[in-house]
Coordinates of C-alpha atoms and ligand atoms in Angstrom, one line a residue:
X1 CA -60.5 32.5 101.4
X2 CA -57.3 34.5 102.5
X3 CA -56.7 31.5 105.5
X4 CA -53.4 29.8 104.9
X5 CA -55.0 26.3 104.6
X6 CA -52.9 24.6 101.5
X7 CA -51.3 21.9 102.1
X8 CA -48.3 20.0 100.0
X9 CA -49.7 17.7 98.1
X10 CA -46.8 14.7 96.3
X11 CA -47.4 15.1 92.4
X12 CA -46.4 11.0 92.8
X13 CA -48.3 8.9 95.8
X14 CA -50.9 11.7 97.1
X15 CA -49.5 12.5 100.1
X16 CA -50.3 15.1 102.3
X17 CA -48.2 17.1 103.6
X18 CA -48.4 20.9 106.0
X19 CA -45.9 23.3 104.6
X20 CA -43.8 23.1 107.4
X21 CA -43.3 19.3 107.9
X22 CA -41.8 19.3 103.9
X23 CA -38.3 17.7 104.2
X24 CA -35.4 20.6 103.8
X25 CA -35.4 18.7 99.5
X26 CA -39.0 19.5 99.1
X27 CA -38.6 15.1 98.0
X28 CA -42.1 13.1 99.3
X29 CA -40.7 10.7 101.8
X30 CA -42.4 8.2 100.6
X31 CA -42.0 8.1 97.1
X32 CA -39.4 10.5 96.2
X33 CA -41.7 13.1 93.7
X34 CA -42.1 16.5 94.0
X35 CA -45.0 18.4 96.0
X36 CA -48.0 20.6 94.4
X37 CA -49.6 23.1 96.3
X38 CA -53.2 22.2 97.1
X39 CA -56.1 23.6 99.0
X40 CA -58.3 21.6 99.4
X41 CA -62.0 21.7 97.2
X42 CA -61.6 25.1 96.7
X43 CA -64.0 24.3 93.3
X44 CA -66.2 22.2 95.5
X45 CA -66.9 25.1 98.5
X46 CA -70.6 25.8 98.3
X47 CA -72.4 29.7 99.0
X48 CA -70.0 31.5 101.6
X49 CA -66.8 30.1 100.3
X50 CA -66.5 29.5 97.8
X51 CA -65.9 32.8 95.9
X52 CA -67.6 35.1 93.3
X53 CA -65.9 35.0 90.5
X54 CA -66.6 38.9 89.4
X55 CA -65.7 40.3 93.4
X56 CA -61.8 39.1 93.1
X57 CA -61.8 40.1 89.1
X58 CA -62.7 43.5 90.7
X59 CA -61.2 43.9 93.6
X60 CA -58.0 42.5 91.3
X61 CA -58.7 45.0 88.8
X62 CA -59.6 48.4 92.1
X63 CA -55.6 47.2 93.2
X64 CA -53.9 48.9 90.2
X65 CA -55.0 51.7 91.0
X66 CA -53.8 51.1 95.1
X67 CA -50.6 52.7 96.5
X68 CA -50.5 50.1 99.1
X69 CA -47.4 47.9 98.7
X70 CA -48.1 44.4 98.3
X71 CA -51.3 46.0 95.6
X72 CA -48.2 46.7 93.4
X73 CA -47.2 43.8 93.4
X74 CA -48.6 42.4 90.6
X75 CA -48.3 38.9 92.0
X76 CA -49.6 39.6 94.9
X77 CA -52.3 41.5 93.4
X78 CA -54.3 38.4 93.5
X79 CA -53.4 37.4 96.6
X80 CA -56.8 35.7 97.3
X81 CA -55.5 32.4 94.8
X82 CA -52.0 32.5 96.9
X83 CA -52.8 31.8 101.4
X84 CA -49.8 30.1 101.5
X85 CA -48.2 33.2 104.5
X86 CA -50.0 32.6 107.6
X87 CA -49.2 37.0 107.9
X88 CA -49.2 38.9 104.2
X89 CA -46.9 41.6 105.5
X90 CA -44.6 39.1 105.2
X91 CA -44.2 39.1 102.0
X92 CA -40.9 40.6 100.3
X93 CA -41.8 42.1 96.8
X94 CA -39.6 44.1 94.1
X95 CA -43.6 44.9 92.5
X96 CA -42.9 42.4 90.1
X97 CA -45.7 40.6 87.6
X98 CA -47.4 43.4 86.2
X99 CA -45.6 42.6 83.3
X100 CA -46.5 44.0 79.7
X101 CA -48.8 41.9 76.6
X102 CA -47.1 43.4 73.6
X103 CA -48.7 43.3 70.3
X104 CA -46.3 41.1 67.9
X105 CA -47.5 42.9 64.6
X106 CA -44.6 42.4 61.8
X107 CA -43.9 38.2 63.5
X108 CA -48.0 37.8 63.2
X109 CA -48.4 38.5 59.4
X110 CA -45.4 37.0 58.5
X111 CA -46.8 33.4 59.7
X112 CA -49.9 34.2 58.3
X113 CA -51.6 34.9 61.9
X114 CA -54.2 38.0 63.0
X115 CA -53.3 37.3 67.0
X116 CA -49.8 37.3 68.6
X117 CA -49.3 38.6 71.7
X118 CA -45.5 38.4 74.0
X119 CA -45.9 38.3 77.1
X120 CA -42.9 40.1 78.3
X121 CA -41.4 38.3 82.5
X122 CA -38.2 39.4 80.5
X123 CA -39.6 43.2 82.4
X124 CA -39.7 41.1 85.9
X125 CA -37.4 43.4 88.0
X126 CA -33.8 41.5 88.0
X127 CA -34.4 40.7 84.6
X128 CA -36.8 36.9 84.3
X129 CA -39.9 35.4 85.2
X130 CA -38.2 33.8 87.8
X131 CA -39.0 37.3 89.8
X132 CA -43.2 35.9 90.2
X133 CA -41.6 32.7 91.9
X134 CA -38.7 34.6 94.0
X135 CA -41.4 37.0 95.1
X136 CA -43.1 33.6 96.7
X137 CA -41.3 31.3 97.8
X138 CA -38.8 33.6 99.9
X139 CA -41.3 35.2 101.4
X140 CA -42.5 31.6 102.9
X141 CA -38.5 31.3 103.6
X142 CA -38.8 34.7 105.7
X143 CA -42.4 33.2 107.4
X144 CA -40.1 30.1 108.9
X145 CA -37.4 32.6 110.3
X146 CA -34.4 30.9 107.9
X147 CA -31.8 33.7 107.7
X148 CA -29.9 32.0 104.9
X149 CA -31.0 30.7 101.2
X150 CA -29.6 29.1 98.7
X151 CA -30.6 27.5 94.8
X152 CA -28.3 25.7 92.0
X153 CA -29.0 28.0 88.8
X154 CA -27.9 28.8 85.4
X155 CA -28.5 31.9 86.6
X156 CA -31.2 34.1 86.3
X157 CA -33.0 32.3 89.1
X158 CA -29.9 33.3 92.0
X159 CA -30.1 36.8 90.4
X160 CA -34.0 36.7 91.7
X161 CA -33.0 35.2 94.5
X162 CA -29.8 37.3 95.4
X163 CA -31.9 40.5 94.9
X164 CA -34.7 38.9 97.1
X165 CA -33.0 37.5 100.1
X166 CA -31.0 40.8 100.0
X167 CA -34.5 43.2 99.9
X168 CA -35.2 40.8 103.4
X169 CA -32.4 41.2 104.7
X170 CA -31.5 37.1 104.4
X171 CA -27.9 35.9 103.3
X172 CA -27.8 33.8 100.2
X173 CA -25.5 31.2 98.5
X174 CA -25.1 30.6 94.5
X175 CA -24.1 27.4 93.3
X176 CA -23.5 28.1 89.2
X177 CA -22.1 25.9 86.3
X178 CA -18.7 27.7 85.9
X179 CA -18.3 29.1 82.2
X180 CA -21.7 28.4 81.6
X181 CA -23.9 30.9 82.8
X182 CA -24.6 34.5 81.5
X183 CA -22.3 37.0 82.2
X184 CA -24.9 39.8 82.8
X185 CA -26.9 37.3 85.4
X186 CA -23.4 36.5 87.3
X187 CA -23.1 40.4 87.4
X188 CA -26.3 41.1 89.4
X189 CA -25.8 37.8 92.1
X190 CA -22.2 39.1 92.6
X191 CA -24.1 43.0 93.1
X192 CA -27.4 42.4 95.4
X193 CA -24.2 39.6 97.6
X194 CA -24.6 36.2 97.4
X195 CA -22.5 34.3 98.5
X196 CA -21.4 32.8 94.9
X197 CA -19.9 29.3 94.3
X198 CA -18.6 28.4 90.5
X199 CA -18.8 25.0 89.8
X200 CA -16.5 22.8 87.9
X201 CA -20.0 20.8 86.4
X202 CA -22.8 21.6 84.6
X203 CA -26.8 22.9 86.4
X204 CA -27.4 19.5 87.2
X205 CA -24.5 18.7 88.9
X206 CA -24.9 21.9 90.9
X207 CA -28.3 20.4 92.0
X208 CA -26.5 17.2 93.5
X209 CA -24.2 19.4 95.3
X210 CA -27.4 22.1 97.0
X211 CA -30.0 18.4 97.4
X212 CA -27.0 17.4 99.8
X213 CA -25.9 20.6 101.1
X214 CA -29.4 22.0 102.5
X215 CA -29.9 18.2 104.2
X216 CA -26.6 18.9 106.2
X217 CA -27.4 22.9 107.1
X218 CA -30.6 25.1 107.5
X219 CA -30.3 26.6 104.2
X220 CA -33.5 27.0 102.8
X221 CA -34.0 25.5 99.6
X222 CA -35.3 28.0 96.7
X223 CA -34.8 25.8 93.8
X224 CA -38.0 25.0 91.5
X225 CA -38.5 22.2 93.4
X226 CA -39.7 25.0 96.1
X227 CA -43.5 23.9 95.4
X228 CA -44.4 27.9 97.0
X229 CA -41.9 29.3 93.3
X230 CA -44.4 28.0 91.4
X231 CA -46.9 29.8 92.9
X232 CA -45.8 33.0 92.0
X233 CA -45.3 31.5 88.6
X234 CA -48.5 30.3 88.3
X235 CA -49.5 34.7 88.4
X236 CA -49.2 35.5 84.5
X237 CA -52.1 33.0 84.2
X238 CA -53.7 35.0 85.9
X239 CA -52.7 38.4 83.6
X240 CA -53.2 36.8 80.9
X241 CA -56.6 36.1 81.4
X242 CA -57.3 39.8 83.2
X243 CA -55.7 41.1 80.1
X244 CA -57.7 38.7 77.4
X245 CA -60.9 40.1 79.8
X246 CA -60.6 37.1 81.4
X247 CA -61.2 34.3 77.9
X248 CA -58.4 33.1 77.6
X249 CA -55.6 32.4 74.3
X250 CA -55.6 29.8 72.3
X251 CA -52.6 29.0 72.3
X252 CA -49.5 29.5 75.4
X253 CA -46.3 28.4 74.0
X254 CA -43.1 28.4 77.4
X255 CA -39.5 27.4 76.8
X256 CA -39.1 24.2 78.5
X257 CA -35.7 23.9 81.1
X258 CA -36.2 22.9 84.2
X259 CA -39.8 22.5 83.6
X260 CA -41.5 24.3 86.6
X261 CA -42.8 27.0 84.8
X262 CA -44.6 25.2 81.9
X263 CA -45.9 22.9 85.7
X264 CA -46.4 26.6 87.0
X265 CA -48.4 28.1 84.9
X266 CA -50.4 25.2 83.9
X267 CA -51.5 25.0 87.7
X268 CA -52.9 29.0 87.2
X269 CA -55.0 28.1 84.4
X270 CA -56.4 24.5 86.1
X271 CA -57.4 26.8 89.6
X272 CA -58.3 29.6 87.1
X273 CA -60.5 26.8 85.1
X274 CA -62.1 25.7 88.6
X275 CA -62.7 28.7 90.7
X276 CA -65.2 29.3 87.7
X277 CA -62.8 32.4 86.6
X278 CA -62.6 31.0 83.3
X279 CA -64.2 28.6 80.6
X280 CA -61.1 26.8 80.2
X281 CA -57.4 26.4 79.3
X282 CA -54.8 27.3 76.9
X283 CA -52.9 24.2 75.2
X284 CA -49.6 24.9 76.1
X285 CA -46.9 23.9 74.4
X286 CA -43.4 23.6 75.3
X287 CA -40.5 23.9 73.1
X288 CA -37.2 22.6 75.0
X289 CA -33.8 23.6 72.0
X290 CA -32.8 20.3 70.5
X291 CA -29.3 19.8 73.1
X292 CA -31.0 19.7 75.6
X293 CA -34.4 17.9 75.2
X294 CA -35.3 15.4 77.7
X295 CA -38.9 15.8 77.9
X296 CA -38.8 15.8 73.7
X297 CA -38.3 12.7 74.5
X298 CA -40.2 11.4 76.7
X299 CA -43.1 12.7 74.8
X300 CA -42.0 10.3 71.9
X301 CA -41.1 8.4 73.1
X302 CA -44.0 6.9 76.0
X303 CA -46.3 10.2 76.0
X304 CA -44.2 11.3 79.5
X305 CA -44.3 8.3 81.3
X306 CA -40.7 8.4 81.5
X307 CA -37.8 10.4 81.1
X308 CA -33.9 9.4 80.6
X309 CA -31.7 12.4 80.9
X310 CA -29.4 13.7 78.3
X311 CA -26.0 15.4 78.7
X312 CA -27.7 19.2 77.8
X313 CA -25.4 21.8 75.3
X314 CA -26.7 24.7 74.0
X315 CA -26.0 28.2 73.4
X316 CA -29.3 28.8 75.1
X317 CA -27.5 28.4 78.8
X318 CA -31.0 28.8 80.5
X319 CA -32.2 26.9 79.3
X320 CA -29.0 23.8 79.3
X321 CA -30.9 21.1 81.4
X322 CA -30.2 17.4 81.0
X323 CA -32.3 16.0 83.9
X324 CA -35.6 18.6 84.7
X325 CA -37.0 18.0 87.9
X326 CA -40.7 18.8 87.2
X327 CA -40.8 16.6 83.7
X328 CA -43.6 14.9 85.2
X329 CA -45.9 18.2 86.1
X330 CA -45.0 19.9 82.1
X331 CA -46.0 15.7 81.1
X332 CA -49.2 16.0 82.6
X333 CA -49.6 20.4 81.6
X334 CA -49.5 19.5 78.9
X335 CA -52.0 16.8 77.8
X336 CA -54.5 17.8 79.7
X337 CA -54.6 20.7 77.2
X338 CA -53.5 19.2 74.7
X339 CA -50.3 20.9 73.9
X340 CA -47.6 20.0 72.0
X341 CA -43.4 19.4 72.8
X342 CA -40.8 19.9 70.4
X343 CA -37.1 20.7 69.7
X344 CA -35.5 23.7 67.8
X345 CA -32.1 23.8 66.3
X346 CA -29.9 26.5 67.8
X347 CA -30.5 27.7 64.3
X348 CA -34.0 28.4 64.4
X349 CA -33.8 29.7 68.3
X350 CA -31.2 32.3 67.0
X351 CA -33.5 33.5 64.1
X352 CA -35.4 33.9 66.8
X353 CA -34.4 35.9 69.0
X354 CA -32.5 38.7 66.7
X355 CA -36.3 38.4 64.7
X356 CA -37.8 39.3 68.0
X357 CA -35.6 42.7 69.0
X358 CA -36.3 43.7 65.6
X359 CA -39.8 44.0 66.5
X360 CA -38.2 46.7 69.5
X361 CA -38.8 43.9 71.9
X362 CA -35.8 41.0 72.8
X363 CA -35.1 38.7 74.9
X364 CA -32.7 36.0 75.6
X365 CA -31.7 33.1 73.3
X366 CA -34.1 30.6 75.6
X367 CA -37.4 33.2 75.5
X368 CA -37.1 33.0 71.8
X369 CA -37.5 29.4 71.6
X370 CA -41.1 30.1 72.3
X371 CA -41.2 31.7 68.6
X372 CA -39.0 29.5 67.3
X373 CA -41.3 26.8 67.7
X374 CA -44.6 28.7 66.8
X375 CA -43.0 28.2 63.4
X376 CA -42.3 24.8 63.5
X377 CA -46.4 24.4 65.2
X378 CA -47.4 27.1 62.3
X379 CA -45.8 25.1 59.8
X380 CA -47.3 22.1 60.8
X381 CA -50.7 22.7 60.9
X382 CA -50.9 22.7 64.7
X383 CA -51.8 26.7 64.7
X384 CA -54.2 27.8 62.6
X385 CA -54.5 30.8 61.6
X386 CA -57.9 33.2 63.4
X387 CA -56.6 31.3 66.6
X388 CA -54.8 33.3 68.9
X389 CA -51.8 33.0 70.3
X390 CA -49.9 33.7 73.7
X391 CA -45.8 33.7 73.3
X392 CA -43.8 33.2 76.6
X393 CA -40.5 35.5 76.4
X394 CA -38.8 34.8 80.2
X395 CA -36.0 37.3 79.8
X396 CA -35.2 40.4 78.9
X397 CA -32.3 40.6 76.1
X398 CA -29.7 42.4 78.5
X399 CA -28.4 39.0 80.5
X400 CA -26.5 37.3 77.3
X401 CA -25.6 41.1 75.4
X402 CA -22.8 38.3 74.8
X403 CA -24.9 36.2 72.4
X404 CA -26.4 39.3 70.2
X405 CA -23.5 40.5 69.7
X406 CA -21.6 37.1 68.7
X407 CA -24.4 36.7 66.2
X408 CA -24.8 40.4 64.7
X409 CA -20.9 39.5 64.4
X410 CA -21.3 36.3 62.5
X411 CA -19.0 34.4 65.0
X412 CA -22.1 33.3 67.1
X413 CA -22.6 29.4 65.1
X414 CA -20.3 27.1 63.7
X415 CA -20.8 25.5 60.5
X416 CA -22.8 22.5 61.2
X417 CA -25.3 24.3 63.8
X418 CA -25.7 27.1 60.7
X419 CA -26.6 24.3 58.0
X420 CA -29.4 25.5 55.6
X421 CA -29.6 28.6 57.8
X422 CA -26.9 30.7 56.2
X423 CA -28.9 33.6 54.4
X424 CA -31.9 34.2 56.6
X425 CA -28.7 34.4 59.6
X426 CA -27.1 37.0 57.2
X427 CA -30.8 38.8 56.5
X428 CA -30.4 39.6 59.7
X429 CA -26.8 39.8 60.8
X430 CA -26.6 44.3 62.3
X431 CA -23.2 44.6 63.1
X432 CA -21.5 47.6 64.3
X433 CA -19.4 49.3 61.8
X434 CA -16.1 51.5 62.8
X435 CA -16.5 54.8 60.7
X436 CA -14.3 57.9 60.1
X437 CA -15.4 60.7 62.3
X438 CA -17.0 62.8 59.2
X439 CA -20.9 62.8 58.2
X440 CA -20.0 61.6 54.4
X441 CA -18.5 58.3 56.6
X442 CA -21.4 58.9 58.1
X443 CA -23.9 58.5 55.6
X444 CA -22.6 57.0 53.1
X445 CA -22.9 54.3 55.9
X446 CA -26.8 54.3 55.7
X447 CA -26.3 54.9 52.1
X448 CA -25.3 51.5 51.7
X449 CA -28.1 49.9 54.0
X450 CA -31.3 51.2 51.5
X451 CA -29.3 50.4 48.5
Ligands
F0G1 N1 -36.1 31.4 79.8 C1 -35.1 31.4 80.9 C2 -34.5 33.5 80.8 C3 -34.3 30.8 82.0 O1 -33.2 31.1 83.0 C4 -35.4 29.1 82.2 C5 -34.6 28.3 83.3 C6 -36.2 28.5 81.7 C7 -36.7 30.0 80.3 C8 -36.1 27.5 82.0 O2 -37.7 27.6 82.9 O3 -36.4 25.9 84.4 O4 -38.9 26.8 84.7 O5 -38.4 25.0 82.3 N2 -34.6 29.1 84.9 C9 -33.7 29.2 85.4 C10 -32.8 29.4 86.7 C11 -32.8 27.0 85.7 O6 -31.8 28.1 87.3 O7 -32.1 30.4 85.4 P1 -38.2 26.1 83.7

């Protein structure tokens, strides 16, 4: 089970190739679709070859007490289900994963749900879920001898890639849309020493340019078309199942941008089920911003059979993506698990983000679509009061401090965006106030609030 026996299987035509034979853009030579890492016949193995679920569960728990660097990673702790390296000594880790699962008591009460949790992937080393994917794919880049790695990004992928490349001693190239990513993320790419190019284009334009570049230069592509990214990003599914003592929640709600994360989590739960580690999968629902909702449209119009790109607009810059690469994989996960695909407005995102902040968690706007989506699903009767729900929060609140400050100052949204939500928005705003330097002046502010 520890042998590196993986192949890459095309998601479109089923063609199989060796990992080392992938083209630089990770597209299938036959049909142009994306690949998935495949561990042939895991589920069908018999006898000694068949993994023992009890032994794996015990081993993974024991590793939480280990002093080995690899064991302290919440990704490589599960390395029996990640045999993508010839030598695990090549793994590049920043102690990613092992992120908290918080109970959201107040929000649960407000929504009339018994069990509501937030799996906070923003608590990873660079502040987003991308670290779990980056440790996996960048380790493959190192093992294969690349000197340069690159990604196009709305900010978090570039922050994660730059950090892991720096740890591994590799050079990194970042393409980001000029003026359309949060400062916190841009500053990270610079801090970790990436060569950072701001293109006068959007995310989709950056992807187009980078796809050409990797065909012309020996640079390893670390966008989520790289199937090894998804191998790392499937591990929060293992953490969630472990946290629920190998049962699974009824619902997992995930933000949708380029749609790799929902695909990866679906793969994680599918593998756990195939290996007999869990009995069923949660319903996995994907939430997009209304202005960047190509999968929502595709599911509504043709049940995910085809997808028309859109020109994307949303203040949740992380998910400002109009032509998501992994839409086919995500559509399959939603259908296989009987989940839903829905979109939420700018005001709904802003309100949900403020509510998560008021629970003492905080997250970036793209993560808050999960709570906004849950409210809709609950209102439509698609989530029952006795069901267990996990929201996947993808990024740390400090990633986009500008958004939060504008929200509380009341300068975030324009009039058409606030439509119908003015009072709710006002009730949540806690702007900082300028006060005379005297106890009486400060106490009068406190009295004003408590009155
Ligand atoms: N949430 C955050 C905070 C993100 O940064 C992203 C994607 C998503 C959700 C959506 O995940 O693309 O797998 O559906 N950010 C990418 C980036 C695209 O470049 O950082 P997805």
